Amino acid sequence: MPRPVTRPATGGDMLRLIREDGVATRAELGRITGLSRPAVASRVAALIRRGLVVERADGPSTGGRPPARLEFNAAGGAVLLANLGQSRGQLAVCDLAGATLARADGPPAEVSPGKTLPRLFEQWDSLLAESGADPSSIRGVGLGVPDAVEHVAGSWDAVEIGAPIAERFGVPAYLDNEVNAAALGEHQAHPGVGDMLFVKVSTGIGAGIIAGGRIQRGALGAAGEIGHIPVPAPGEAPCRCGNVNCVEAVAGGTALLARSPAEDLPALAALARAGDPATVALLRDAGRRIGEVVATAVNLLNPAVVVLGGDLAGADEPLIAGVREIVYQRATVLATRDLRIEPSRLGESAGLTGCAAMVLDRILSPDAVDAAAGA
């Protein structure tokens, strides 16, 4: 059922009703908003002029003007996306529904932000040419980066990058932690799930928290840093954060590769799928260590689903079995009664999907649409 509009309805409200709720006729818009026919027609006409809505004939006329339906115009613009992990990245150009128009592998975020930006600009320009999208049609940019993003400052690794991106393309740019971006993507792939914990196990370990249908970033964007929670472990494993025996230092990809003949994480996962006994044991133990932290998070957050993503969290990986073993042992009976622990549904596409959702939810919100109309 379409959500009611409790204030005088604007063009942005009309777009929300058409885009999100499937309202398809002027008459229905008038009924929901209480606006007169001329007022509805004026707002709809403005959305059509801006390329956000199209009107299509709905069938043969039985006399008089043919009936018509209103539709959100996904082809009315494009967004630029980049999701950068510690070891690799992906870039894309998408339409206003999040459908990919062109995609390519991008630079990892190991290099400094100052060196990464020029490479991103160059690759985005190439993807725009490949996609056929007009550069003037760009409406926003979304970027996922490793570690916490300071939302107040709009910075990554203490370097301001939101403003240079916005200046380069003349549109708003939005940044978030790449694990949060993947959590947003997985949330799109789990309709009806309002509470989810997404855990990425790759070079490092991090989490994205969905509560009440919304991503939880914390006061300064640092929520979800579960990789830096200590776990019981033999000896002392130094962590990049300065502490010892953080779960990332014990069970993250870098730590596991140091104890394996594999050259990289995909090779490590391949050894596990081939049944190599030492690798299976290594990943099962890593899953148990990660499970210690996830069990605490389950008790604290009570998610409906825990989604495991990253190179080592495939459906047939021993790591996910280790996580399940400990979570169902350590978390409370009530918190685990209906809990599902499952691998990512989107795989490496989760980050780009989440970046698209992050941008589109903002630039197509009623307030943003109305502000752009008045600019």
mmCIF file of C-alpha atoms in Angstrom:
data_model
loop_
_atom_site.group_PDB
_atom_site.id
_atom_site.type_symbol
_atom_site.label_atom_id
_atom_site.label_comp_id
_atom_site.label_asym_id
_atom_site.label_seq_id
_atom_site.Cartn_x
_atom_site.Cartn_y
_atom_site.Cartn_z
ATOM 1 C CA MET A 1 0.000 0.000 0.000
ATOM 2 C CA PRO A 2 1.431 3.441 -0.899
ATOM 3 C CA ARG A 3 2.592 5.480 2.071
ATOM 4 C CA PRO A 4 0.404 8.522 2.739
ATOM 5 C CA VAL A 5 1.796 12.035 2.286
ATOM 6 C CA THR A 6 0.945 14.055 5.380
ATOM 7 C CA ARG A 7 2.249 17.421 4.140
ATOM 8 C CA PRO A 8 1.483 19.376 0.956
ATOM 9 C CA ALA A 9 2.893 17.008 -1.646
ATOM 10 C CA THR A 10 5.882 18.170 -3.695
ATOM 11 C CA GLY A 11 7.374 16.870 -6.915
ATOM 12 C CA GLY A 12 9.813 14.841 -4.818
ATOM 13 C CA ASP A 13 6.911 13.209 -3.004
ATOM 14 C CA MET A 14 5.317 12.367 -6.349
ATOM 15 C CA LEU A 15 8.536 10.736 -7.557
ATOM 16 C CA ARG A 16 8.748 8.635 -4.384
ATOM 17 C CA LEU A 17 5.198 7.414 -4.871
ATOM 18 C CA ILE A 18 5.904 6.499 -8.501
ATOM 19 C CA ARG A 19 9.406 5.056 -7.979
ATOM 20 C CA GLU A 20 9.024 3.207 -4.682
ATOM 21 C CA ASP A 21 5.321 2.510 -4.334
ATOM 22 C CA GLY A 22 4.371 1.895 -7.956
ATOM 23 C CA VAL A 23 1.702 4.575 -8.134
ATOM 24 C CA ALA A 24 1.014 4.819 -11.864
ATOM 25 C CA THR A 25 -1.796 7.297 -12.581
ATOM 26 C CA ARG A 26 -2.493 10.954 -11.972
ATOM 27 C CA ALA A 27 -5.833 10.044 -10.438
ATOM 28 C CA GLU A 28 -4.188 7.830 -7.838
ATOM 29 C CA LEU A 29 -1.596 10.510 -7.080
ATOM 30 C CA GLY A 30 -4.408 12.965 -6.494
ATOM 31 C CA ARG A 31 -6.264 10.554 -4.230
ATOM 32 C CA ILE A 32 -3.182 9.849 -2.084
ATOM 33 C CA THR A 33 -1.935 13.428 -1.838
ATOM 34 C CA GLY A 34 -5.226 15.284 -1.805
ATOM 35 C CA LEU A 35 -3.961 17.661 -4.488
ATOM 36 C CA SER A 36 -6.135 19.019 -7.263
ATOM 37 C CA ARG A 37 -5.832 17.674 -10.808
ATOM 38 C CA PRO A 38 -4.011 20.814 -12.042
ATOM 39 C CA ALA A 39 -1.536 20.618 -9.138
ATOM 40 C CA VAL A 40 -0.812 16.940 -9.821
ATOM 41 C CA ALA A 41 -0.445 17.622 -13.544
ATOM 42 C CA SER A 42 2.006 20.463 -12.894
ATOM 43 C CA ARG A 43 4.242 18.382 -10.632
ATOM 44 C CA VAL A 44 4.181 15.371 -12.946
ATOM 45 C CA ALA A 45 4.998 17.548 -15.953
ATOM 46 C CA ALA A 46 8.043 18.933 -14.119
ATOM 47 C CA LEU A 47 9.287 15.402 -13.356
ATOM 48 C CA ILE A 48 8.830 14.427 -17.008
ATOM 49 C CA ARG A 49 10.792 17.489 -18.172
ATOM 50 C CA ARG A 50 13.658 16.553 -15.841
ATOM 51 C CA GLY A 51 13.765 13.029 -17.251
ATOM 52 C CA LEU A 52 12.777 11.326 -13.995
ATOM 53 C CA VAL A 53 9.353 10.099 -15.110
ATOM 54 C CA VAL A 54 7.960 8.875 -18.422
ATOM 55 C CA GLU A 55 4.359 8.449 -19.470
ATOM 56 C CA ARG A 56 3.354 5.427 -21.545
ATOM 57 C CA ALA A 57 0.114 4.482 -23.261
ATOM 58 C CA ASP A 58 -1.557 1.731 -21.276
ATOM 59 C CA GLY A 59 -3.736 0.306 -24.000
ATOM 60 C CA PRO A 60 -6.166 1.126 -26.808
ATOM 61 C CA SER A 61 -8.503 3.990 -26.246
ATOM 62 C CA THR A 62 -12.211 3.316 -25.817
ATOM 63 C CA GLY A 63 -12.978 6.877 -26.728
ATOM 64 C CA GLY A 64 -11.327 10.136 -25.835
ATOM 65 C CA ARG A 65 -7.739 10.409 -24.679
ATOM 66 C CA PRO A 66 -5.881 7.055 -24.505
ATOM 67 C CA PRO A 67 -5.172 5.912 -20.965
ATOM 68 C CA ALA A 68 -1.594 6.378 -19.801
ATOM 69 C CA ARG A 69 0.626 5.141 -17.009
ATOM 70 C CA LEU A 70 3.441 6.927 -15.202
ATOM 71 C CA GLU A 71 6.778 5.143 -14.735
ATOM 72 C CA PHE A 72 10.052 6.014 -13.100
ATOM 73 C CA ASN A 73 12.623 6.630 -15.832
ATOM 74 C CA ALA A 74 15.712 4.609 -14.877
ATOM 75 C CA ALA A 75 17.393 5.818 -18.071
ATOM 76 C CA GLY A 76 17.009 9.447 -16.994
ATOM 77 C CA GLY A 77 20.524 9.659 -15.590
ATOM 78 C CA ALA A 78 23.577 7.757 -14.428
ATOM 79 C CA VAL A 79 25.655 7.348 -11.278
ATOM 80 C CA LEU A 80 29.350 6.569 -10.908
ATOM 81 C CA LEU A 81 30.381 3.923 -8.386
ATOM 82 C CA ALA A 82 33.586 2.536 -6.917
ATOM 83 C CA ASN A 83 34.028 -0.046 -4.191
ATOM 84 C CA LEU A 84 37.641 -0.306 -3.080
ATOM 85 C CA GLY A 85 38.886 -3.139 -0.895
ATOM 86 C CA GLN A 86 42.344 -3.545 0.553
ATOM 87 C CA SER A 87 43.401 -5.962 -2.193
ATOM 88 C CA ARG A 88 41.202 -5.035 -5.183
ATOM 89 C CA GLY A 89 38.376 -2.801 -6.310
ATOM 90 C CA GLN A 90 35.443 -2.571 -8.705
ATOM 91 C CA LEU A 91 34.068 0.425 -10.593
ATOM 92 C CA ALA A 92 30.802 0.855 -12.464
ATOM 93 C CA VAL A 93 28.408 3.179 -14.208
ATOM 94 C CA CYS A 94 24.765 2.442 -13.339
ATOM 95 C CA ASP A 95 21.390 3.819 -14.311
ATOM 96 C CA LEU A 96 18.950 5.325 -11.814
ATOM 97 C CA ALA A 97 17.577 1.886 -10.918
ATOM 98 C CA GLY A 98 21.055 0.583 -10.068
ATOM 99 C CA ALA A 99 21.379 -1.549 -13.219
ATOM 100 C CA THR A 100 24.977 -1.794 -14.416
ATOM 101 C CA LEU A 101 25.748 -0.064 -17.717
ATOM 102 C CA ALA A 102 29.505 -0.711 -17.635
ATOM 103 C CA ARG A 103 31.832 -2.279 -15.084
ATOM 104 C CA ALA A 104 35.566 -2.831 -14.619
ATOM 105 C CA ASP A 105 38.085 -3.886 -12.028
ATOM 106 C CA GLY A 106 39.575 -0.903 -10.247
ATOM 107 C CA PRO A 107 42.621 -0.085 -8.158
ATOM 108 C CA PRO A 108 42.893 -1.490 -4.653
ATOM 109 C CA ALA A 109 42.872 0.959 -1.795
ATOM 110 C CA GLU A 110 46.382 -0.012 -0.663
ATOM 111 C CA VAL A 111 47.676 3.142 -2.284
ATOM 112 C CA SER A 112 47.037 6.557 -0.747
ATOM 113 C CA PRO A 113 43.778 8.412 -1.477
ATOM 114 C CA GLY A 114 45.769 11.086 -3.296
ATOM 115 C CA LYS A 115 47.095 8.502 -5.751
ATOM 116 C CA THR A 116 43.820 6.614 -6.031
ATOM 117 C CA LEU A 117 41.653 9.566 -7.116
ATOM 118 C CA PRO A 118 43.361 10.300 -10.472
ATOM 119 C CA ARG A 119 43.119 6.604 -11.373
ATOM 120 C CA LEU A 120 39.421 6.588 -10.486
ATOM 121 C CA PHE A 121 38.751 9.662 -12.613
ATOM 122 C CA GLU A 122 40.520 8.081 -15.585
ATOM 123 C CA GLN A 123 38.648 4.778 -15.271
ATOM 124 C CA TRP A 124 35.273 6.442 -14.745
ATOM 125 C CA ASP A 125 35.830 8.458 -17.930
ATOM 126 C CA SER A 126 36.580 5.220 -19.805
ATOM 127 C CA LEU A 127 33.504 3.496 -18.383
ATOM 128 C CA LEU A 128 31.300 6.440 -19.329
ATOM 129 C CA ALA A 129 32.502 6.136 -22.916
ATOM 130 C CA GLU A 130 31.913 2.377 -22.861
ATOM 131 C CA SER A 131 28.429 2.707 -21.375
ATOM 132 C CA GLY A 132 27.324 5.343 -23.853
ATOM 133 C CA ALA A 133 26.042 7.509 -21.016
ATOM 134 C CA ASP A 134 26.280 11.246 -21.532
ATOM 135 C CA PRO A 135 28.651 12.757 -18.916
ATOM 136 C CA SER A 136 26.077 15.505 -18.423
ATOM 137 C CA SER A 137 23.588 12.846 -17.254
ATOM 138 C CA ILE A 138 25.618 11.964 -14.131
ATOM 139 C CA ARG A 139 23.531 12.649 -11.038
ATOM 140 C CA GLY A 140 25.752 11.335 -8.228
ATOM 141 C CA VAL A 141 28.854 9.395 -7.192
ATOM 142 C CA GLY A 142 29.157 6.639 -4.569
ATOM 143 C CA LEU A 143 32.415 5.364 -3.125
ATOM 144 C CA GLY A 144 33.159 2.561 -0.651
ATOM 145 C CA VAL A 145 36.604 2.614 0.984
ATOM 146 C CA PRO A 146 38.384 0.529 3.640
ATOM 147 C CA ASP A 147 38.262 1.442 7.319
ATOM 148 C CA ALA A 148 35.993 3.999 8.925
ATOM 149 C CA VAL A 149 34.862 7.049 6.978
ATOM 150 C CA GLU A 150 34.543 10.299 8.881
ATOM 151 C CA HIS A 151 31.136 11.420 7.689
ATOM 152 C CA VAL A 152 31.343 14.851 9.260
ATOM 153 C CA ALA A 153 34.614 15.588 7.482
ATOM 154 C CA GLY A 154 33.846 13.533 4.368
ATOM 155 C CA SER A 155 37.328 12.111 4.539
ATOM 156 C CA TRP A 156 39.081 8.808 4.048
ATOM 157 C CA ASP A 157 42.335 8.171 5.901
ATOM 158 C CA ALA A 158 42.278 11.846 6.992
ATOM 159 C CA VAL A 159 42.238 12.955 3.315
ATOM 160 C CA GLU A 160 39.250 14.888 2.003
ATOM 161 C CA ILE A 161 38.086 13.168 -1.176
ATOM 162 C CA GLY A 162 34.348 13.829 -1.318
ATOM 163 C CA ALA A 163 34.810 17.464 -2.369
ATOM 164 C CA PRO A 164 37.318 16.751 -5.195
ATOM 165 C CA ILE A 165 34.995 14.103 -6.645
ATOM 166 C CA ALA A 166 32.000 16.425 -6.439
ATOM 167 C CA GLU A 167 34.014 19.233 -8.027
ATOM 168 C CA ARG A 168 35.272 16.986 -10.835
ATOM 169 C CA PHE A 169 31.798 15.802 -11.886
ATOM 170 C CA GLY A 170 29.599 18.615 -10.590
ATOM 171 C CA VAL A 171 27.335 16.287 -8.598
ATOM 172 C CA PRO A 172 27.101 15.170 -4.964
ATOM 173 C CA ALA A 173 29.530 12.449 -3.860
ATOM 174 C CA TYR A 174 28.857 10.036 -0.992
ATOM 175 C CA LEU A 175 31.409 7.919 0.865
ATOM 176 C CA ASP A 176 31.086 5.012 3.246
ATOM 177 C CA ASN A 177 33.099 2.141 4.602
ATOM 178 C CA GLU A 178 33.258 -0.611 1.959
ATOM 179 C CA VAL A 179 31.858 -3.170 4.406
ATOM 180 C CA ASN A 180 28.880 -0.899 5.082
ATOM 181 C CA ALA A 181 28.407 -0.633 1.325
ATOM 182 C CA ALA A 182 28.393 -4.430 1.013
ATOM 183 C CA ALA A 183 25.930 -4.666 3.911
ATOM 184 C CA LEU A 184 23.605 -2.272 2.075
ATOM 185 C CA GLY A 185 23.920 -4.441 -1.021
ATOM 186 C CA GLU A 186 23.133 -7.637 0.855
ATOM 187 C CA HIS A 187 20.182 -5.916 2.488
ATOM 188 C CA GLN A 188 18.793 -5.283 -1.005
ATOM 189 C CA ALA A 189 19.136 -9.027 -1.670
ATOM 190 C CA HIS A 190 17.247 -9.962 1.530
ATOM 191 C CA PRO A 191 13.785 -8.381 1.101
ATOM 192 C CA GLY A 192 11.772 -8.276 4.284
ATOM 193 C CA VAL A 193 14.807 -8.577 6.579
ATOM 194 C CA GLY A 194 15.073 -5.544 8.831
ATOM 195 C CA ASP A 195 17.910 -6.667 11.094
ATOM 196 C CA MET A 196 21.089 -8.104 9.608
ATOM 197 C CA LEU A 197 24.750 -8.449 10.477
ATOM 198 C CA PHE A 198 27.089 -8.586 7.482
ATOM 199 C CA VAL A 199 30.608 -9.852 8.201
ATOM 200 C CA LYS A 200 33.306 -9.592 5.553
ATOM 201 C CA VAL A 201 36.268 -11.942 5.886
ATOM 202 C CA SER A 202 38.974 -11.018 3.426
ATOM 203 C CA THR A 203 42.376 -9.410 3.935
ATOM 204 C CA GLY A 204 40.856 -7.940 7.080
ATOM 205 C CA ILE A 205 37.618 -8.496 8.991
ATOM 206 C CA GLY A 206 34.800 -5.992 9.382
ATOM 207 C CA ALA A 207 31.050 -5.826 9.843
ATOM 208 C CA GLY A 208 28.105 -3.805 8.611
ATOM 209 C CA ILE A 209 25.057 -3.511 10.854
ATOM 210 C CA ILE A 210 21.503 -3.178 9.544
ATOM 211 C CA ALA A 211 18.994 -2.434 12.314
ATOM 212 C CA GLY A 212 15.385 -1.522 11.689
ATOM 213 C CA GLY A 213 16.100 -1.531 7.959
ATOM 214 C CA ARG A 214 18.823 1.118 8.199
ATOM 215 C CA ILE A 215 22.601 0.963 8.224
ATOM 216 C CA GLN A 216 24.089 1.858 11.599
ATOM 217 C CA ARG A 217 27.290 3.879 11.244
ATOM 218 C CA GLY A 218 27.718 5.166 14.778
ATOM 219 C CA ALA A 219 28.557 8.696 15.916
ATOM 220 C CA LEU A 220 31.641 9.058 13.696
ATOM 221 C CA GLY A 221 31.215 6.245 11.183
ATOM 222 C CA ALA A 222 33.237 3.722 13.206
ATOM 223 C CA ALA A 223 30.497 1.165 13.955
ATOM 224 C CA GLY A 224 31.163 -2.435 12.928
ATOM 225 C CA GLU A 225 34.914 -2.602 13.581
ATOM 226 C CA ILE A 226 34.657 -6.136 14.948
ATOM 227 C CA GLY A 227 38.032 -7.047 13.461
ATOM 228 C CA HIS A 228 39.654 -5.274 16.372
ATOM 229 C CA ILE A 229 37.963 -7.227 19.141
ATOM 230 C CA PRO A 230 40.471 -9.521 20.922
ATOM 231 C CA VAL A 231 39.880 -13.278 20.975
ATOM 232 C CA PRO A 232 41.616 -16.102 22.872
ATOM 233 C CA ALA A 233 44.662 -17.233 20.906
ATOM 234 C CA PRO A 234 48.001 -18.882 21.591
ATOM 235 C CA GLY A 235 50.863 -16.408 21.791
ATOM 236 C CA GLU A 236 50.559 -12.753 20.853
ATOM 237 C CA ALA A 237 49.613 -11.725 17.327
ATOM 238 C CA PRO A 238 50.197 -7.988 16.799
ATOM 239 C CA CYS A 239 47.405 -6.130 15.027
ATOM 240 C CA ARG A 240 47.709 -3.113 12.771
ATOM 241 C CA CYS A 241 45.586 -1.168 15.270
ATOM 242 C CA GLY A 242 48.341 -1.498 17.888
ATOM 243 C CA ASN A 243 46.707 -4.147 20.070
ATOM 244 C CA VAL A 244 47.379 -7.885 20.102
ATOM 245 C CA ASN A 245 45.216 -10.911 19.311
ATOM 246 C CA CYS A 246 42.477 -8.951 17.584
ATOM 247 C CA VAL A 247 40.350 -11.390 15.599
ATOM 248 C CA GLU A 248 41.647 -9.841 12.356
ATOM 249 C CA ALA A 249 45.253 -10.448 13.420
ATOM 250 C CA VAL A 250 44.419 -14.045 14.317
ATOM 251 C CA ALA A 251 41.879 -15.074 11.667
ATOM 252 C CA GLY A 252 41.979 -12.436 8.912
ATOM 253 C CA GLY A 253 43.213 -13.243 5.422
ATOM 254 C CA THR A 254 46.709 -11.856 5.951
ATOM 255 C CA ALA A 255 47.170 -13.960 9.080
ATOM 256 C CA LEU A 256 45.892 -17.112 7.353
ATOM 257 C CA LEU A 257 48.127 -16.669 4.306
ATOM 258 C CA ALA A 258 51.124 -16.462 6.619
ATOM 259 C CA ARG A 259 50.304 -20.020 7.747
ATOM 260 C CA SER A 260 49.490 -21.415 4.288
ATOM 261 C CA PRO A 261 51.384 -22.226 1.075
ATOM 262 C CA ALA A 262 48.686 -20.376 -0.911
ATOM 263 C CA GLU A 263 49.778 -17.205 -2.714
ATOM 264 C CA ASP A 264 46.526 -15.327 -2.228
ATOM 265 C CA LEU A 265 43.052 -15.703 -0.755
ATOM 266 C CA PRO A 266 41.375 -17.181 -3.860
ATOM 267 C CA ALA A 267 44.103 -19.841 -3.927
ATOM 268 C CA LEU A 268 43.559 -20.488 -0.219
ATOM 269 C CA ALA A 269 39.824 -20.924 -0.807
ATOM 270 C CA ALA A 270 40.559 -23.262 -3.733
ATOM 271 C CA LEU A 271 42.734 -25.456 -1.512
ATOM 272 C CA ALA A 272 39.887 -25.704 0.986
ATOM 273 C CA ARG A 273 37.372 -26.640 -1.721
ATOM 274 C CA ALA A 274 39.794 -29.311 -2.945
ATOM 275 C CA GLY A 275 39.744 -30.807 0.545
ATOM 276 C CA ASP A 276 43.347 -30.070 1.533
ATOM 277 C CA PRO A 277 43.325 -31.241 5.179
ATOM 278 C CA ALA A 278 45.647 -28.554 6.542
ATOM 279 C CA THR A 279 43.714 -25.752 4.823
ATOM 280 C CA VAL A 280 40.350 -27.112 5.924
ATOM 281 C CA ALA A 281 41.579 -27.233 9.512
ATOM 282 C CA LEU A 282 43.060 -23.727 9.240
ATOM 283 C CA LEU A 283 39.816 -22.189 7.975
ATOM 284 C CA ARG A 284 37.617 -24.129 10.375
ATOM 285 C CA ASP A 285 39.689 -22.818 13.288
ATOM 286 C CA ALA A 286 39.556 -19.281 11.856
ATOM 287 C CA GLY A 287 35.776 -19.605 11.646
ATOM 288 C CA ARG A 288 35.649 -20.554 15.306
ATOM 289 C CA ARG A 289 37.715 -17.486 16.267
ATOM 290 C CA ILE A 290 35.440 -15.248 14.215
ATOM 291 C CA GLY A 291 32.430 -17.015 15.710
ATOM 292 C CA GLU A 292 33.498 -15.871 19.185
ATOM 293 C CA VAL A 293 33.051 -12.266 18.114
ATOM 294 C CA VAL A 294 29.927 -12.884 16.023
ATOM 295 C CA ALA A 295 28.260 -14.666 18.963
ATOM 296 C CA THR A 296 28.716 -11.557 21.100
ATOM 297 C CA ALA A 297 27.321 -9.394 18.298
ATOM 298 C CA VAL A 298 24.312 -11.713 17.960
ATOM 299 C CA ASN A 299 23.587 -11.399 21.684
ATOM 300 C CA LEU A 300 23.903 -7.616 21.473
ATOM 301 C CA LEU A 301 22.054 -6.941 18.195
ATOM 302 C CA ASN A 302 19.702 -9.927 17.740
ATOM 303 C CA PRO A 303 19.854 -9.959 13.921
ATOM 304 C CA ALA A 304 17.562 -12.174 11.868
ATOM 305 C CA VAL A 305 20.404 -13.081 9.499
ATOM 306 C CA VAL A 306 24.188 -13.139 9.708
ATOM 307 C CA VAL A 307 25.660 -12.895 6.214
ATOM 308 C CA LEU A 308 29.286 -13.870 5.662
ATOM 309 C CA GLY A 309 31.033 -12.332 2.676
ATOM 310 C CA GLY A 310 34.531 -12.080 1.294
ATOM 311 C CA ASP A 311 36.968 -14.477 -0.328
ATOM 312 C CA LEU A 312 36.733 -17.157 2.352
ATOM 313 C CA ALA A 313 33.005 -17.310 3.056
ATOM 314 C CA GLY A 314 31.576 -19.449 0.263
ATOM 315 C CA ALA A 315 28.747 -21.861 0.960
ATOM 316 C CA ASP A 316 31.092 -24.855 0.945
ATOM 317 C CA GLU A 317 33.897 -23.244 2.961
ATOM 318 C CA PRO A 318 34.902 -24.681 6.339
ATOM 319 C CA LEU A 319 35.175 -21.140 7.710
ATOM 320 C CA ILE A 320 31.413 -20.624 7.699
ATOM 321 C CA ALA A 321 30.955 -23.996 9.406
ATOM 322 C CA GLY A 322 33.305 -22.870 12.166
ATOM 323 C CA VAL A 323 31.357 -19.649 12.655
ATOM 324 C CA ARG A 324 28.063 -21.529 12.896
ATOM 325 C CA GLU A 325 29.527 -24.011 15.382
ATOM 326 C CA ILE A 326 30.544 -21.334 17.877
ATOM 327 C CA VAL A 327 27.628 -18.925 17.409
ATOM 328 C CA TYR A 328 25.030 -21.610 18.070
ATOM 329 C CA GLN A 329 27.018 -22.745 21.111
ATOM 330 C CA ARG A 330 27.741 -19.338 22.650
ATOM 331 C CA ALA A 331 24.874 -17.028 21.751
ATOM 332 C CA THR A 332 21.628 -17.170 23.722
ATOM 333 C CA VAL A 333 18.853 -19.612 22.863
ATOM 334 C CA LEU A 334 16.394 -16.835 22.049
ATOM 335 C CA ALA A 335 18.828 -14.897 19.834
ATOM 336 C CA THR A 336 19.639 -18.036 17.826
ATOM 337 C CA ARG A 337 16.183 -19.599 17.737
ATOM 338 C CA ASP A 338 15.401 -18.322 14.231
ATOM 339 C CA LEU A 339 18.854 -17.042 13.309
ATOM 340 C CA ARG A 340 20.210 -17.844 9.849
ATOM 341 C CA ILE A 341 23.952 -17.794 9.170
ATOM 342 C CA GLU A 342 24.543 -17.893 5.451
ATOM 343 C CA PRO A 343 27.012 -16.901 2.731
ATOM 344 C CA SER A 344 26.625 -13.740 0.691
ATOM 345 C CA ARG A 345 23.973 -13.857 -2.022
ATOM 346 C CA LEU A 346 25.720 -11.228 -4.138
ATOM 347 C CA GLY A 347 29.382 -12.153 -3.758
ATOM 348 C CA GLU A 348 31.785 -9.472 -4.907
ATOM 349 C CA SER A 349 28.871 -7.500 -6.438
ATOM 350 C CA ALA A 350 27.543 -6.637 -2.979
ATOM 351 C CA GLY A 351 29.729 -3.556 -2.596
ATOM 352 C CA LEU A 352 28.755 -1.954 -5.896
ATOM 353 C CA THR A 353 25.090 -2.769 -5.290
ATOM 354 C CA GLY A 354 25.331 -1.068 -1.913
ATOM 355 C CA CYS A 355 27.146 1.959 -3.316
ATOM 356 C CA ALA A 356 24.341 2.357 -5.845
ATOM 357 C CA ALA A 357 21.694 2.155 -3.118
ATOM 358 C CA MET A 358 23.618 4.665 -0.995
ATOM 359 C CA VAL A 359 23.673 7.228 -3.806
ATOM 360 C CA LEU A 360 20.211 6.649 -5.277
ATOM 361 C CA ASP A 361 18.425 6.763 -1.916
ATOM 362 C CA ARG A 362 19.933 10.201 -1.374
ATOM 363 C CA ILE A 363 19.733 11.867 -4.782
ATOM 364 C CA LEU A 364 16.194 10.573 -5.406
ATOM 365 C CA SER A 365 14.832 11.386 -1.956
ATOM 366 C CA PRO A 366 11.965 13.907 -1.958
ATOM 367 C CA ASP A 367 14.097 16.628 -0.357
ATOM 368 C CA ALA A 368 16.964 16.154 -2.841
ATOM 369 C CA VAL A 369 14.630 16.110 -5.844
ATOM 370 C CA ASP A 370 12.903 19.287 -4.681
ATOM 371 C CA ALA A 371 16.206 21.022 -3.894
ATOM 372 C CA ALA A 372 17.548 20.195 -7.367
ATOM 373 C CA ALA A 373 14.369 21.553 -8.935
ATOM 374 C CA GLY A 374 14.801 24.851 -7.126
ATOM 375 C CA ALA A 375 18.527 25.183 -7.833
#
